[in-house]
Coordinates of C-alpha atoms and ligand atoms in Angstrom, one line a residue:
M579 CA -14.1 -33.9 33.6
C580 CA -14.2 -30.5 32.0
G581 CA -11.6 -29.5 29.4
I582 CA -8.8 -27.0 29.7
V583 CA -6.6 -25.4 27.0
A584 CA -4.0 -22.7 27.3
Y585 CA -1.7 -21.0 24.8
V586 CA 1.1 -18.5 24.7
G587 CA 3.1 -17.8 21.5
S588 CA 3.6 -15.4 18.7
G589 CA 0.2 -16.0 17.0
E590 CA -3.3 -15.0 18.0
A591 CA -4.5 -17.1 21.0
A592 CA -8.2 -17.0 20.4
P593 CA -8.4 -19.2 17.3
I594 CA -6.1 -21.8 18.8
L595 CA -8.0 -21.9 22.1
L596 CA -11.3 -22.3 20.3
A597 CA -10.0 -25.1 18.0
G598 CA -8.7 -26.8 21.2
L599 CA -12.0 -26.5 23.0
E600 CA -13.8 -28.0 20.0
R601 CA -11.6 -31.1 20.3
L602 CA -12.3 -31.3 24.0
E603 CA -16.1 -30.9 23.6
Y604 CA -16.7 -34.6 23.8
R605 CA -15.7 -34.4 27.5
G606 CA -18.7 -32.3 28.4
Y607 CA -20.1 -29.1 27.0
D608 CA -22.6 -27.2 29.0
S609 CA -20.8 -23.9 28.8
A610 CA -17.5 -22.6 27.6
G611 CA -15.3 -19.5 27.8
L612 CA -11.8 -18.0 27.3
A613 CA -9.7 -15.2 28.7
I614 CA -7.0 -13.4 26.8
Q615 CA -4.2 -11.0 27.8
N616 CA -4.4 -8.1 25.4
G617 CA -1.6 -5.9 26.8
Q618 CA -4.0 -3.7 28.8
G619 CA -5.8 -6.3 30.8
L620 CA -7.8 -9.4 30.5
E621 CA -10.7 -9.9 28.1
L622 CA -13.3 -12.5 28.8
R623 CA -15.8 -14.2 26.5
R624 CA -18.1 -16.8 27.9
V625 CA -21.4 -18.6 26.9
A626 CA -23.8 -21.1 28.2
G627 CA -24.1 -23.9 25.8
R628 CA -21.8 -25.4 23.2
I629 CA -18.5 -24.2 21.7
E630 CA -20.2 -23.0 18.5
G631 CA -21.9 -20.4 20.6
L632 CA -18.5 -19.2 21.9
N633 CA -17.2 -19.2 18.3
R634 CA -20.1 -16.8 17.4
V635 CA -19.5 -14.5 20.3
V636 CA -15.8 -14.2 19.5
A637 CA -16.6 -13.6 15.8
E638 CA -19.0 -10.8 16.7
N639 CA -16.7 -9.3 19.3
P640 CA -13.1 -10.3 18.5
V641 CA -10.4 -10.5 21.1
A642 CA -6.8 -10.0 20.2
G643 CA -3.8 -11.2 22.2
S644 CA -1.2 -14.0 22.1
A645 CA -1.7 -15.6 25.5
G646 CA -4.9 -17.0 27.0
I647 CA -6.7 -19.8 28.8
A648 CA -10.0 -21.5 27.9
H649 CA -12.4 -24.1 29.3
T650 CA -15.3 -26.3 28.3
R651 CA -17.4 -27.1 31.3
W652 CA -19.3 -30.1 32.5
A653 CA -21.1 -28.6 35.5
T654 CA -20.5 -29.9 39.0
H655 CA -21.4 -26.8 41.2
G656 CA -24.1 -24.6 39.9
P657 CA -26.2 -24.7 36.7
P658 CA -24.8 -24.3 33.2
T659 CA -25.1 -20.5 32.9
E660 CA -22.8 -17.9 31.5
A661 CA -22.0 -16.7 35.0
N662 CA -20.9 -20.2 36.0
A663 CA -18.8 -20.7 32.8
H664 CA -15.0 -20.5 33.2
P665 CA -12.7 -18.6 33.2
H666 CA -13.5 -17.0 36.6
I667 CA -11.9 -13.8 37.7
D668 CA -11.1 -12.0 41.0
T669 CA -13.0 -8.9 42.1
A670 CA -10.6 -6.5 40.3
G671 CA -10.6 -8.6 37.1
E672 CA -6.9 -9.0 37.1
I673 CA -6.6 -12.8 37.6
A674 CA -8.4 -15.4 35.5
V675 CA -8.6 -19.1 36.3
V676 CA -9.9 -22.2 34.5
H677 CA -10.4 -25.2 36.8
N678 CA -11.1 -28.9 36.5
G679 CA -11.8 -30.9 39.7
I680 CA -13.7 -30.1 42.9
I681 CA -12.7 -27.7 45.7
E682 CA -14.0 -29.5 48.7
N683 CA -13.7 -26.6 51.2
A684 CA -15.1 -24.0 48.7
D685 CA -18.1 -23.1 50.9
L686 CA -15.9 -22.2 53.8
L687 CA -13.3 -20.4 51.7
R688 CA -16.0 -18.4 50.0
E689 CA -17.5 -17.3 53.3
Q690 CA -14.1 -16.1 54.5
L691 CA -13.3 -14.3 51.2
I692 CA -16.7 -12.5 51.1
R693 CA -16.0 -11.4 54.7
R694 CA -12.8 -9.9 53.5
G695 CA -14.5 -7.9 50.7
H696 CA -14.2 -10.2 47.7
Q697 CA -17.2 -10.1 45.3
F698 CA -18.4 -13.4 43.9
R699 CA -20.2 -13.6 40.6
S700 CA -20.9 -17.3 40.2
D701 CA -22.2 -20.4 42.1
T702 CA -19.1 -22.4 41.3
D703 CA -16.5 -23.8 43.7
S704 CA -13.8 -22.8 41.1
E705 CA -14.3 -19.0 41.6
V706 CA -12.7 -19.1 45.0
L707 CA -9.4 -19.9 43.3
A708 CA -9.3 -16.6 41.4
H709 CA -10.0 -14.6 44.6
L710 CA -7.5 -16.6 46.7
I711 CA -4.8 -16.1 44.2
S712 CA -5.4 -12.4 43.9
E713 CA -5.4 -12.1 47.7
Q714 CA -1.8 -13.4 47.9
K715 CA -0.6 -10.1 46.3
V716 CA 2.8 -11.5 45.6
P717 CA 4.4 -11.4 42.2
P718 CA 5.4 -13.5 40.5
L719 CA 2.2 -15.2 39.7
Q720 CA 3.5 -18.7 40.4
L721 CA 4.2 -17.8 44.0
A722 CA 0.6 -16.5 44.5
V723 CA -0.8 -19.6 42.9
A724 CA 1.3 -21.9 45.1
R725 CA 0.4 -20.1 48.3
A726 CA -3.3 -20.0 47.3
L727 CA -3.4 -23.7 46.6
R728 CA -2.0 -24.5 50.0
L729 CA -5.4 -23.3 51.4
V730 CA -7.4 -25.5 49.1
E731 CA -8.8 -29.0 49.8
G732 CA -9.9 -31.2 46.9
T733 CA -8.7 -31.7 43.4
F734 CA -7.6 -29.4 40.7
G735 CA -6.0 -29.0 37.3
I736 CA -5.8 -25.2 36.7
A737 CA -4.5 -22.6 34.3
V738 CA -4.1 -19.0 35.5
I739 CA -3.2 -15.7 33.8
S740 CA -2.7 -12.3 35.4
A741 CA -3.3 -8.9 33.8
N742 CA 0.0 -7.8 35.5
E743 CA 2.3 -10.4 34.1
P744 CA 1.8 -10.4 30.3
G745 CA 2.8 -13.5 28.4
R746 CA 3.0 -15.8 31.4
I747 CA 0.7 -18.7 32.2
V748 CA 0.8 -20.8 35.4
C749 CA -0.7 -24.3 35.6
A750 CA -1.0 -26.6 38.6
R751 CA -2.2 -30.1 39.2
R752 CA -3.6 -32.2 42.0
G753 CA -5.8 -35.0 40.9
S754 CA -6.9 -33.6 37.5
P755 CA -4.8 -34.3 34.5
L756 CA -2.7 -31.6 32.7
M757 CA 0.0 -31.7 30.1
I758 CA 2.2 -29.1 28.6
G759 CA 2.8 -29.1 24.8
L760 CA 6.1 -27.8 23.6
G761 CA 5.7 -26.2 20.1
R762 CA 7.9 -24.0 18.0
G763 CA 7.8 -20.5 19.6
A764 CA 4.7 -21.5 21.4
I765 CA 3.7 -23.4 24.5
Y766 CA 0.3 -25.1 25.1
A767 CA -1.3 -26.7 28.1
A768 CA -4.3 -29.0 28.0
S769 CA -6.2 -31.4 30.2
D770 CA -6.2 -33.8 27.3
A771 CA -3.8 -34.6 24.4
S772 CA -6.4 -34.2 21.7
A773 CA -6.4 -30.4 22.2
I774 CA -2.7 -30.0 21.4
L775 CA -2.0 -32.9 19.1
P776 CA -2.4 -30.8 15.9
Y777 CA 0.4 -28.5 17.0
T778 CA 2.9 -30.7 18.8
R779 CA 3.6 -34.2 20.0
R780 CA 6.3 -33.2 22.5
V781 CA 4.8 -33.0 25.9
L782 CA 5.5 -32.8 29.6
Y783 CA 3.0 -34.5 31.9
L784 CA 2.4 -32.7 35.2
D785 CA 2.3 -34.9 38.2
D786 CA 0.3 -34.2 41.4
G787 CA 1.8 -31.4 43.4
E788 CA 3.5 -29.8 40.4
M789 CA 3.1 -26.5 38.6
A790 CA 4.1 -25.4 35.1
V791 CA 5.3 -21.8 34.6
F792 CA 5.7 -20.8 31.0
D793 CA 5.9 -18.1 28.4
A794 CA 6.5 -18.3 24.7
T795 CA 10.2 -19.1 25.2
G796 CA 10.1 -22.0 27.6
C797 CA 8.5 -23.9 30.5
D798 CA 9.6 -24.7 34.0
I799 CA 8.1 -27.5 36.0
V800 CA 8.1 -26.5 39.7
C801 CA 7.3 -28.4 42.9
M802 CA 4.4 -26.6 44.5
E803 CA 5.5 -27.2 48.0
A804 CA 9.2 -26.6 47.9
L805 CA 9.1 -24.2 44.9
T806 CA 12.1 -26.0 43.4
K807 CA 12.5 -26.9 39.7
V808 CA 11.7 -30.4 38.7
D809 CA 13.6 -32.2 35.9
K810 CA 11.0 -33.8 33.6
P811 CA 11.6 -35.9 30.5
I812 CA 10.0 -34.7 27.3
Q813 CA 7.7 -37.4 26.0
E814 CA 6.4 -38.0 22.5
I815 CA 2.7 -38.7 22.1
E816 CA 2.3 -41.6 19.7
W817 CA -1.6 -41.7 19.5
D818 CA -3.5 -40.3 16.6
L819 CA -6.2 -37.8 17.3
Q820 CA -9.1 -40.3 17.7
E821 CA -7.1 -42.5 20.0
A822 CA -6.2 -39.4 22.1
E823 CA -9.8 -38.6 22.7
R824 CA -10.2 -42.0 24.0
G825 CA -7.2 -41.6 26.2
G826 CA -5.4 -44.3 24.3
Y827 CA -8.2 -46.9 24.8
S828 CA -9.7 -48.6 21.8
H829 CA -13.2 -47.6 22.8
F830 CA -14.9 -45.0 25.1
M831 CA -16.6 -47.9 26.9
L832 CA -13.3 -49.5 27.8
K833 CA -11.9 -46.1 28.9
E834 CA -15.0 -45.5 31.1
I835 CA -14.7 -49.0 32.6
Y836 CA -11.1 -48.2 33.5
E837 CA -12.0 -44.7 34.9
Q838 CA -14.1 -46.3 37.6
P839 CA -11.6 -46.2 40.5
E840 CA -11.4 -42.4 39.9
T841 CA -15.1 -41.8 39.1
I842 CA -16.3 -43.7 42.3
A843 CA -13.8 -41.6 44.3
Q844 CA -15.2 -38.5 42.6
T845 CA -18.8 -39.4 43.6
M846 CA -17.6 -39.6 47.3
R847 CA -15.3 -36.6 47.2
G848 CA -16.1 -33.9 49.7
R849 CA -19.1 -35.9 50.9
I850 CA -17.5 -38.0 53.6
L851 CA -17.0 -36.0 56.8
P852 CA -13.5 -36.0 58.3
G853 CA -12.8 -38.8 60.8
S854 CA -15.4 -41.0 59.1
T855 CA -18.2 -39.7 61.2
G856 CA -20.9 -39.4 58.5
V857 CA -21.9 -38.2 55.1
R858 CA -22.7 -34.7 53.9
L859 CA -24.8 -34.3 50.8
G860 CA -25.2 -30.6 50.2
G861 CA -28.0 -31.0 47.7
L862 CA -30.3 -32.5 50.4
R863 CA -30.0 -29.8 52.9
D864 CA -33.5 -28.4 52.2
V865 CA -35.3 -31.7 52.4
A866 CA -33.9 -33.0 55.7
P867 CA -37.4 -33.2 57.3
A868 CA -38.7 -35.2 54.4
L869 CA -35.9 -37.7 54.7
R870 CA -36.5 -37.9 58.5
D871 CA -40.3 -38.4 58.2
A872 CA -40.6 -40.4 55.0
K873 CA -42.9 -43.4 55.4
R874 CA -42.0 -45.0 52.0
V875 CA -39.5 -44.5 49.2
I876 CA -40.2 -45.3 45.6
F877 CA -37.3 -45.2 43.1
T878 CA -38.2 -44.8 39.4
A879 CA -35.9 -45.1 36.5
C880 CA -35.2 -46.9 33.2
G881 CA -32.5 -49.3 31.9
T882 CA -29.3 -49.5 33.8
S883 CA -30.4 -46.7 36.1
W884 CA -33.3 -49.0 37.1
H885 CA -30.8 -51.7 38.1
A886 CA -28.9 -49.3 40.2
A887 CA -32.1 -48.1 41.8
A888 CA -33.1 -51.7 42.7
I889 CA -29.8 -51.9 44.6
G890 CA -30.6 -48.5 46.1
A891 CA -34.0 -49.7 47.4
N892 CA -32.3 -52.7 49.1
L893 CA -29.8 -50.3 50.7
L894 CA -32.5 -48.0 52.0
E895 CA -34.4 -50.9 53.5
E896 CA -31.3 -52.3 55.1
L897 CA -29.8 -49.1 56.4
C898 CA -32.9 -46.9 57.1
R899 CA -35.5 -49.5 57.8
V900 CA -37.9 -47.7 55.5
P901 CA -40.0 -49.5 52.9
A902 CA -38.4 -49.0 49.5
T903 CA -39.3 -50.3 46.1
V904 CA -38.2 -49.6 42.5
E905 CA -40.5 -49.0 39.5
Y906 CA -40.0 -48.9 35.8
A907 CA -40.8 -45.3 35.1
S908 CA -42.6 -46.3 31.8
E909 CA -44.9 -48.6 33.6
W910 CA -45.5 -46.7 36.8
R911 CA -46.5 -43.4 35.1
Y912 CA -49.5 -45.1 33.5
R913 CA -50.6 -47.2 36.5
N914 CA -52.4 -44.6 38.6
P915 CA -50.3 -45.6 41.6
V916 CA -51.4 -45.1 45.2
L917 CA -49.2 -42.4 46.7
E918 CA -49.8 -41.8 50.3
E919 CA -48.5 -38.8 52.3
G920 CA -44.9 -39.3 53.3
T921 CA -43.9 -41.0 50.1
L922 CA -40.6 -39.9 48.8
V923 CA -40.1 -40.4 45.0
I924 CA -36.5 -40.6 43.7
G925 CA -35.8 -40.4 40.0
V926 CA -32.5 -42.0 38.9
S927 CA -31.1 -41.0 35.6
Q928 CA -27.5 -40.7 34.2
S929 CA -28.6 -38.2 31.5
G930 CA -31.4 -36.5 33.5
E931 CA -33.3 -36.4 30.2
T932 CA -35.1 -39.8 29.9
A933 CA -38.7 -39.0 28.9
D934 CA -40.4 -41.8 31.0
T935 CA -38.4 -40.9 34.1
L936 CA -39.3 -37.3 33.7
A937 CA -43.0 -38.1 33.3
A938 CA -42.9 -40.4 36.4
I939 CA -41.4 -37.5 38.5
E940 CA -44.0 -35.1 37.1
L941 CA -46.7 -37.5 38.3
A942 CA -45.2 -37.7 41.8
R943 CA -45.1 -34.0 42.0
E944 CA -48.7 -33.6 40.9
R945 CA -49.6 -36.0 43.7
G946 CA -47.8 -33.8 46.2
C947 CA -44.8 -36.1 46.9
T948 CA -41.3 -34.8 47.7
T949 CA -39.2 -35.7 44.7
L950 CA -35.4 -36.2 44.5
G951 CA -33.0 -36.8 41.6
I952 CA -29.9 -39.0 41.5
V953 CA -28.4 -37.6 38.3
N954 CA -25.1 -37.2 36.5
T955 CA -25.8 -34.2 34.3
V956 CA -25.9 -31.0 36.3
G957 CA -28.8 -28.7 35.3
S958 CA -30.5 -31.5 33.4
S959 CA -34.3 -31.7 33.3
V960 CA -34.5 -34.3 36.2
A961 CA -32.2 -32.0 38.3
R962 CA -34.4 -29.0 37.6
L963 CA -37.7 -30.8 38.1
T964 CA -37.0 -32.4 41.5
D965 CA -37.0 -30.7 44.9
A966 CA -33.4 -31.8 45.7
G967 CA -30.9 -34.3 44.7
V968 CA -27.5 -35.9 44.6
Y969 CA -25.2 -35.5 41.6
L970 CA -22.9 -38.4 40.5
H971 CA -19.9 -36.2 39.5
C972 CA -18.6 -39.1 37.3
G973 CA -18.1 -36.9 34.2
P974 CA -19.7 -37.3 30.8
E975 CA -20.3 -40.9 29.8
I976 CA -19.9 -41.3 26.1
G977 CA -20.2 -45.1 25.5
V978 CA -23.9 -45.7 25.0
A979 CA -23.9 -48.7 27.4
S980 CA -23.7 -47.3 30.9
T981 CA -20.7 -48.5 33.0
K982 CA -19.1 -45.8 35.2
A983 CA -22.5 -44.1 35.7
F984 CA -23.9 -47.4 37.1
T985 CA -21.1 -47.8 39.7
S986 CA -21.4 -44.1 40.7
Q987 CA -25.1 -44.4 41.0
V988 CA -24.7 -47.3 43.5
T989 CA -22.1 -45.3 45.3
A990 CA -24.4 -42.3 45.5
M991 CA -27.2 -44.4 46.7
A992 CA -25.0 -45.8 49.5
L993 CA -24.1 -42.2 50.5
F994 CA -27.8 -41.3 50.3
A995 CA -28.8 -44.2 52.5
L996 CA -26.2 -43.2 55.1
C997 CA -27.4 -39.6 55.0
M998 CA -31.1 -40.7 55.4
A999 CA -30.2 -43.2 58.2
D1000 CA -28.5 -40.3 60.0
K1001 CA -31.6 -38.1 59.8
R1002 CA -33.7 -41.0 61.2
G1003 CA -31.1 -41.9 63.9
V1004 CA -31.2 -45.6 63.0
L1005 CA -27.5 -46.5 62.7
S1006 CA -25.0 -46.5 65.5
E1007 CA -21.8 -44.5 65.1
Q1008 CA -19.9 -47.8 64.8
E1009 CA -22.1 -49.0 62.0
V1010 CA -21.7 -45.7 60.1
C1011 CA -17.9 -45.9 60.5
G1012 CA -18.0 -49.5 59.1
W1013 CA -19.9 -48.3 56.0
I1014 CA -17.6 -45.4 55.4
D1015 CA -14.5 -47.4 55.7
A1016 CA -15.9 -49.9 53.2
L1017 CA -16.9 -47.0 50.8
Q1018 CA -13.4 -45.5 51.0
A1019 CA -11.8 -48.8 50.2
L1020 CA -13.8 -49.2 47.0
P1021 CA -11.5 -47.3 44.5
R1022 CA -8.5 -49.5 45.4
Q1023 CA -10.7 -52.7 45.3
V1024 CA -12.0 -51.7 41.8
E1025 CA -8.4 -51.4 40.7
E1026 CA -7.9 -55.0 41.9
V1027 CA -10.8 -56.1 39.9
L1028 CA -9.5 -54.4 36.8
E1029 CA -6.2 -56.2 37.2
Q1030 CA -8.0 -59.3 35.9
A1031 CA -8.8 -57.8 32.6
E1032 CA -6.6 -60.2 30.6
E1033 CA -8.3 -63.3 32.2
I1034 CA -11.7 -61.9 31.4
E1035 CA -10.7 -61.2 27.8
A1036 CA -9.5 -64.9 27.5
L1037 CA -12.8 -66.0 29.0
A1038 CA -14.7 -64.0 26.4
Q1039 CA -12.8 -65.8 23.7
R1040 CA -13.8 -69.2 25.2
L1041 CA -17.4 -68.2 25.4
L1042 CA -17.6 -66.7 21.9
S1043 CA -19.4 -69.5 20.2
H1044 CA -22.5 -69.3 22.5
D1045 CA -25.6 -67.5 21.4
N1046 CA -27.6 -67.7 24.7
F1047 CA -26.6 -66.8 28.2
L1048 CA -28.3 -66.9 31.5
Y1049 CA -27.2 -64.5 34.4
L1050 CA -28.3 -65.4 37.9
G1051 CA -28.0 -63.6 41.3
R1052 CA -29.9 -63.2 44.5
G1053 CA -30.3 -60.3 47.0
Y1054 CA -28.0 -57.5 46.1
S1055 CA -26.6 -59.6 43.3
Y1056 CA -30.0 -60.0 41.5
P1057 CA -29.9 -56.5 39.9
V1058 CA -26.2 -57.2 39.0
A1059 CA -27.3 -60.3 37.1
L1060 CA -29.9 -58.2 35.3
E1061 CA -27.3 -55.6 34.5
G1062 CA -24.8 -58.1 33.3
A1063 CA -27.3 -59.7 30.9
L1064 CA -28.3 -56.2 29.7
K1065 CA -24.7 -55.3 29.0
L1066 CA -24.1 -58.4 27.0
K1067 CA -27.3 -57.9 24.9
E1068 CA -26.6 -54.2 24.3
I1069 CA -23.0 -54.6 23.3
S1070 CA -22.7 -57.9 21.5
Y1071 CA -26.3 -58.6 20.3
V1072 CA -26.0 -62.0 22.1
H1073 CA -29.2 -63.1 23.7
A1074 CA -28.9 -63.0 27.5
E1075 CA -31.4 -63.1 30.3
G1076 CA -31.0 -62.1 33.9
F1077 CA -33.0 -63.9 36.6
S1078 CA -33.2 -64.2 40.4
A1079 CA -31.2 -67.4 41.0
A1080 CA -34.2 -68.6 43.1
E1081 CA -36.6 -68.1 40.2
M1082 CA -34.5 -70.2 37.9
K1083 CA -36.4 -73.4 38.9
H1084 CA -39.7 -71.7 37.8
G1085 CA -38.8 -71.7 34.2
P1086 CA -35.3 -70.9 32.9
I1087 CA -34.0 -74.2 34.3
A1088 CA -35.7 -75.8 31.3
L1089 CA -33.2 -74.1 29.0
I1090 CA -30.1 -75.4 30.7
D1091 CA -27.8 -77.8 28.9
E1092 CA -24.2 -77.9 27.9
N1093 CA -24.7 -75.1 25.3
M1094 CA -26.0 -72.6 27.9
P1095 CA -23.3 -70.6 29.8
V1096 CA -24.8 -69.6 33.2
V1097 CA -23.1 -66.6 34.7
V1098 CA -23.7 -66.6 38.5
V1099 CA -23.0 -63.6 40.7
A1100 CA -22.2 -65.5 43.9
P1101 CA -20.1 -63.4 46.3
R1102 CA -20.0 -64.5 50.0
D1103 CA -23.0 -62.6 51.2
A1104 CA -26.3 -63.3 53.0
T1105 CA -27.6 -65.3 50.0
Y1106 CA -24.4 -67.2 49.3
A1107 CA -25.5 -70.7 50.6
K1108 CA -28.8 -70.5 48.6
V1109 CA -27.0 -69.4 45.4
K1110 CA -24.6 -72.3 45.8
S1111 CA -27.5 -74.7 45.8
N1112 CA -28.8 -73.1 42.7
M1113 CA -25.4 -73.6 41.1
Q1114 CA -25.6 -77.2 42.0
E1115 CA -28.9 -77.4 40.2
V1116 CA -27.3 -75.9 37.0
K1117 CA -24.3 -78.3 37.3
A1118 CA -26.6 -81.3 37.6
R1119 CA -28.1 -80.4 34.2
G1120 CA -24.8 -80.0 32.5
G1121 CA -24.8 -76.2 32.3
R1122 CA -21.5 -74.3 31.9
L1123 CA -21.0 -72.3 35.1
I1124 CA -19.1 -69.0 35.3
A1125 CA -19.0 -67.6 38.8
V1126 CA -18.2 -64.1 40.0
T1127 CA -17.3 -64.6 43.6
T1128 CA -15.2 -63.5 46.6
H1129 CA -12.4 -65.2 48.5
P1130 CA -12.7 -67.6 50.4
N1131 CA -15.3 -69.4 48.5
G1132 CA -16.8 -72.8 48.1
V1133 CA -18.0 -72.4 44.5
A1134 CA -14.7 -72.6 42.7
E1135 CA -14.8 -76.3 42.5
L1136 CA -18.4 -76.2 41.3
A1137 CA -17.8 -73.6 38.5
D1138 CA -16.1 -74.1 35.2
E1139 CA -14.7 -70.6 35.3
V1140 CA -14.2 -68.3 38.3
L1141 CA -13.7 -64.6 38.5
F1142 CA -12.8 -63.1 41.9
V1143 CA -13.6 -59.8 43.4
P1144 CA -12.4 -58.5 46.8
H1145 CA -14.9 -58.6 49.7
T1146 CA -16.8 -55.7 51.1
K1147 CA -20.2 -55.1 52.7
D1148 CA -23.1 -56.9 51.0
G1149 CA -24.7 -53.7 49.8
L1150 CA -21.5 -52.5 48.1
L1151 CA -20.6 -55.8 46.4
P1152 CA -22.6 -54.8 43.3
I1153 CA -20.0 -52.1 42.6
L1154 CA -17.3 -54.8 42.4
T1155 CA -19.2 -57.7 40.9
S1156 CA -20.7 -55.6 38.0
I1157 CA -17.2 -54.7 36.7
P1158 CA -16.1 -58.2 35.5
L1159 CA -19.5 -58.4 33.7
Q1160 CA -18.9 -55.1 32.0
L1161 CA -15.5 -56.3 30.8
L1162 CA -16.9 -59.7 29.7
A1163 CA -19.7 -58.0 27.6
Y1164 CA -17.1 -55.5 26.2
H1165 CA -14.7 -58.2 25.1
I1166 CA -17.4 -60.5 23.6
G1167 CA -18.8 -57.4 21.7
V1168 CA -15.3 -56.5 20.4
L1169 CA -14.6 -60.1 19.4
R1170 CA -17.9 -60.2 17.5
E1171 CA -16.8 -57.0 15.8
C1172 CA -19.7 -55.0 17.1
D1173 CA -19.7 -51.2 17.4
V1174 CA -19.5 -51.3 21.2
D1175 CA -19.6 -47.5 21.7
K1176 CA -22.7 -47.1 19.5
P1177 CA -24.6 -50.3 19.5
R1178 CA -27.3 -50.5 16.8
N1179 CA -30.7 -49.2 17.6
L1180 CA -29.7 -47.8 21.0
A1181 CA -29.5 -44.2 22.1
K1182 CA -27.5 -42.7 24.9
S1183 CA -30.4 -40.6 26.1
V1184 CA -34.0 -41.7 25.3
T1185 CA -35.9 -38.5 25.2
V1186 CA -39.0 -40.1 23.6
E1187 CA -41.5 -42.5 25.1
Ligands
G6P596 C1 -30.8 -45.7 27.5 C2 -29.3 -46.0 27.6 C3 -29.0 -46.8 28.9 C4 -29.6 -46.0 30.1 C5 -31.1 -45.7 29.9 C6 -31.6 -44.8 31.0 O1 -31.5 -46.9 27.3 O2 -28.9 -46.7 26.5 O3 -27.6 -46.9 29.0 O4 -29.4 -46.8 31.2 O5 -31.3 -45.1 28.7 O6 -30.9 -43.6 30.8 P1 -30.7 -42.5 32.0 O7 -30.0 -41.4 31.3 O8 -32.1 -42.1 32.5 O9 -29.9 -43.2 33.1

């Protein structure tokens, strides 16, 4: 989710790279850097923090040269420091690399490289690439890159320069986007069209397994495995700059909804052990005894993260047989809660900066609890304050209403529950395999859900005249109902309430008539038969029923509108059932001409009480 820019031409590289980074900054910006070939060797400039800091450093200490690579980082491995900023170099400082993606076998490669005398300067997984490439010792650079990448597991989009091959840049892709821009007397590479659009619209898109080898005069696309040239059509980008930032989608929220097959996969990447035998969460290594011995788990969070945490608590009870509850951080922090020895407190936060969640974690620390964080932003306050944690790795979320972070939070909690169950020895190998198979099927299943986008848009149109909605669900679907209602409120300013379907008869049922759409999350899970009865109660009162369910089902004939999701384990269903509700809220918001990316009165990160 970081940003890459590269340039070779007749002009000065630094200003072009800096301008490109600025246009990529929206993708994440905890540190930035560039490396330029200046004829004698490589010159590096890097900073922790935003691009304006890098601009200042380059202004104070200019760097000349007409070929270079640059990067803006959204941390995955290691805190956002200057040492962890890209580009990374090999021991001799002759190879510089910028990298997007995650190297899954980085720990192993790093150990081997250190044994062979390489000196590491950062905590990143990316640095292994610079050392591996330099170790190949085979000019031309593309051969060294291809050989090094054969040793790497995981995903990458990279750009590489060598002090010994002036004017040449090599890029390679597996899983992280990269495109080559063909200018006049200059060639660009970028992870995202917005960085190169001001210079050219003619691009070559790299596919997985391909490298681009270029200098100012031309570019070859080469198959990494066979090292043969690939014929690629030149394509014209038709988007304007703003559209390019959103990857061609009309809003960041929609882009982020569509990213979910990939972001869910990213949350799992490198964490599922080969052969589906278990889960490895590196960030929990030091707290294994606390996971094994915990007597109780309390999740604390706000907003959408609270909904994900409610699902997490259910997952922990089911998989680990440990008492687990969820608390609104804002309430819990002022309640003087009873915290016995052996209580594990888990703060859940996309941003890692929510003031109430931070205060709740502080409270737990003061009372001597072990604290964990489930956080998206590496190096954020929650990540620093807690004893250990799990990162989401779903990339920066720009839409104020959380979508991809929610599904990654639930994914991370399922991984966490499996990890904790393993420490406590409460699941059989067969059960673990069943969960892992189900997790691995999710990205494909999310794609299937997204294929119904047009139907959901049409449904939004049909529901447009209504000003009040009820969302119902039970068990794992109860937090999904709350999240569905919250999404609709946030995005479209339509009044919506989420309730446990069972609680409906204790109040909300009084509201039901033909003007009240009732969205019921009713997949075939442990609570299905009960929810079906609740639906009958709605039907009997003339309510308009919209069901989100799985095949085969018996609710289709009851409901006025039905949206289907594929089946999975009960505890993973929220990942699938929440997505149609995200799309429904999005389309109603757009049809009502609301600013869906920046809803009124809301903030992405609430750093005040
Ligand atoms: C704000 C955002 C929500 C988010 C909540 C908690 O209200 O608008 O989308 O769920 O804060 O944020 P966190 O960063 O802690 O997950």
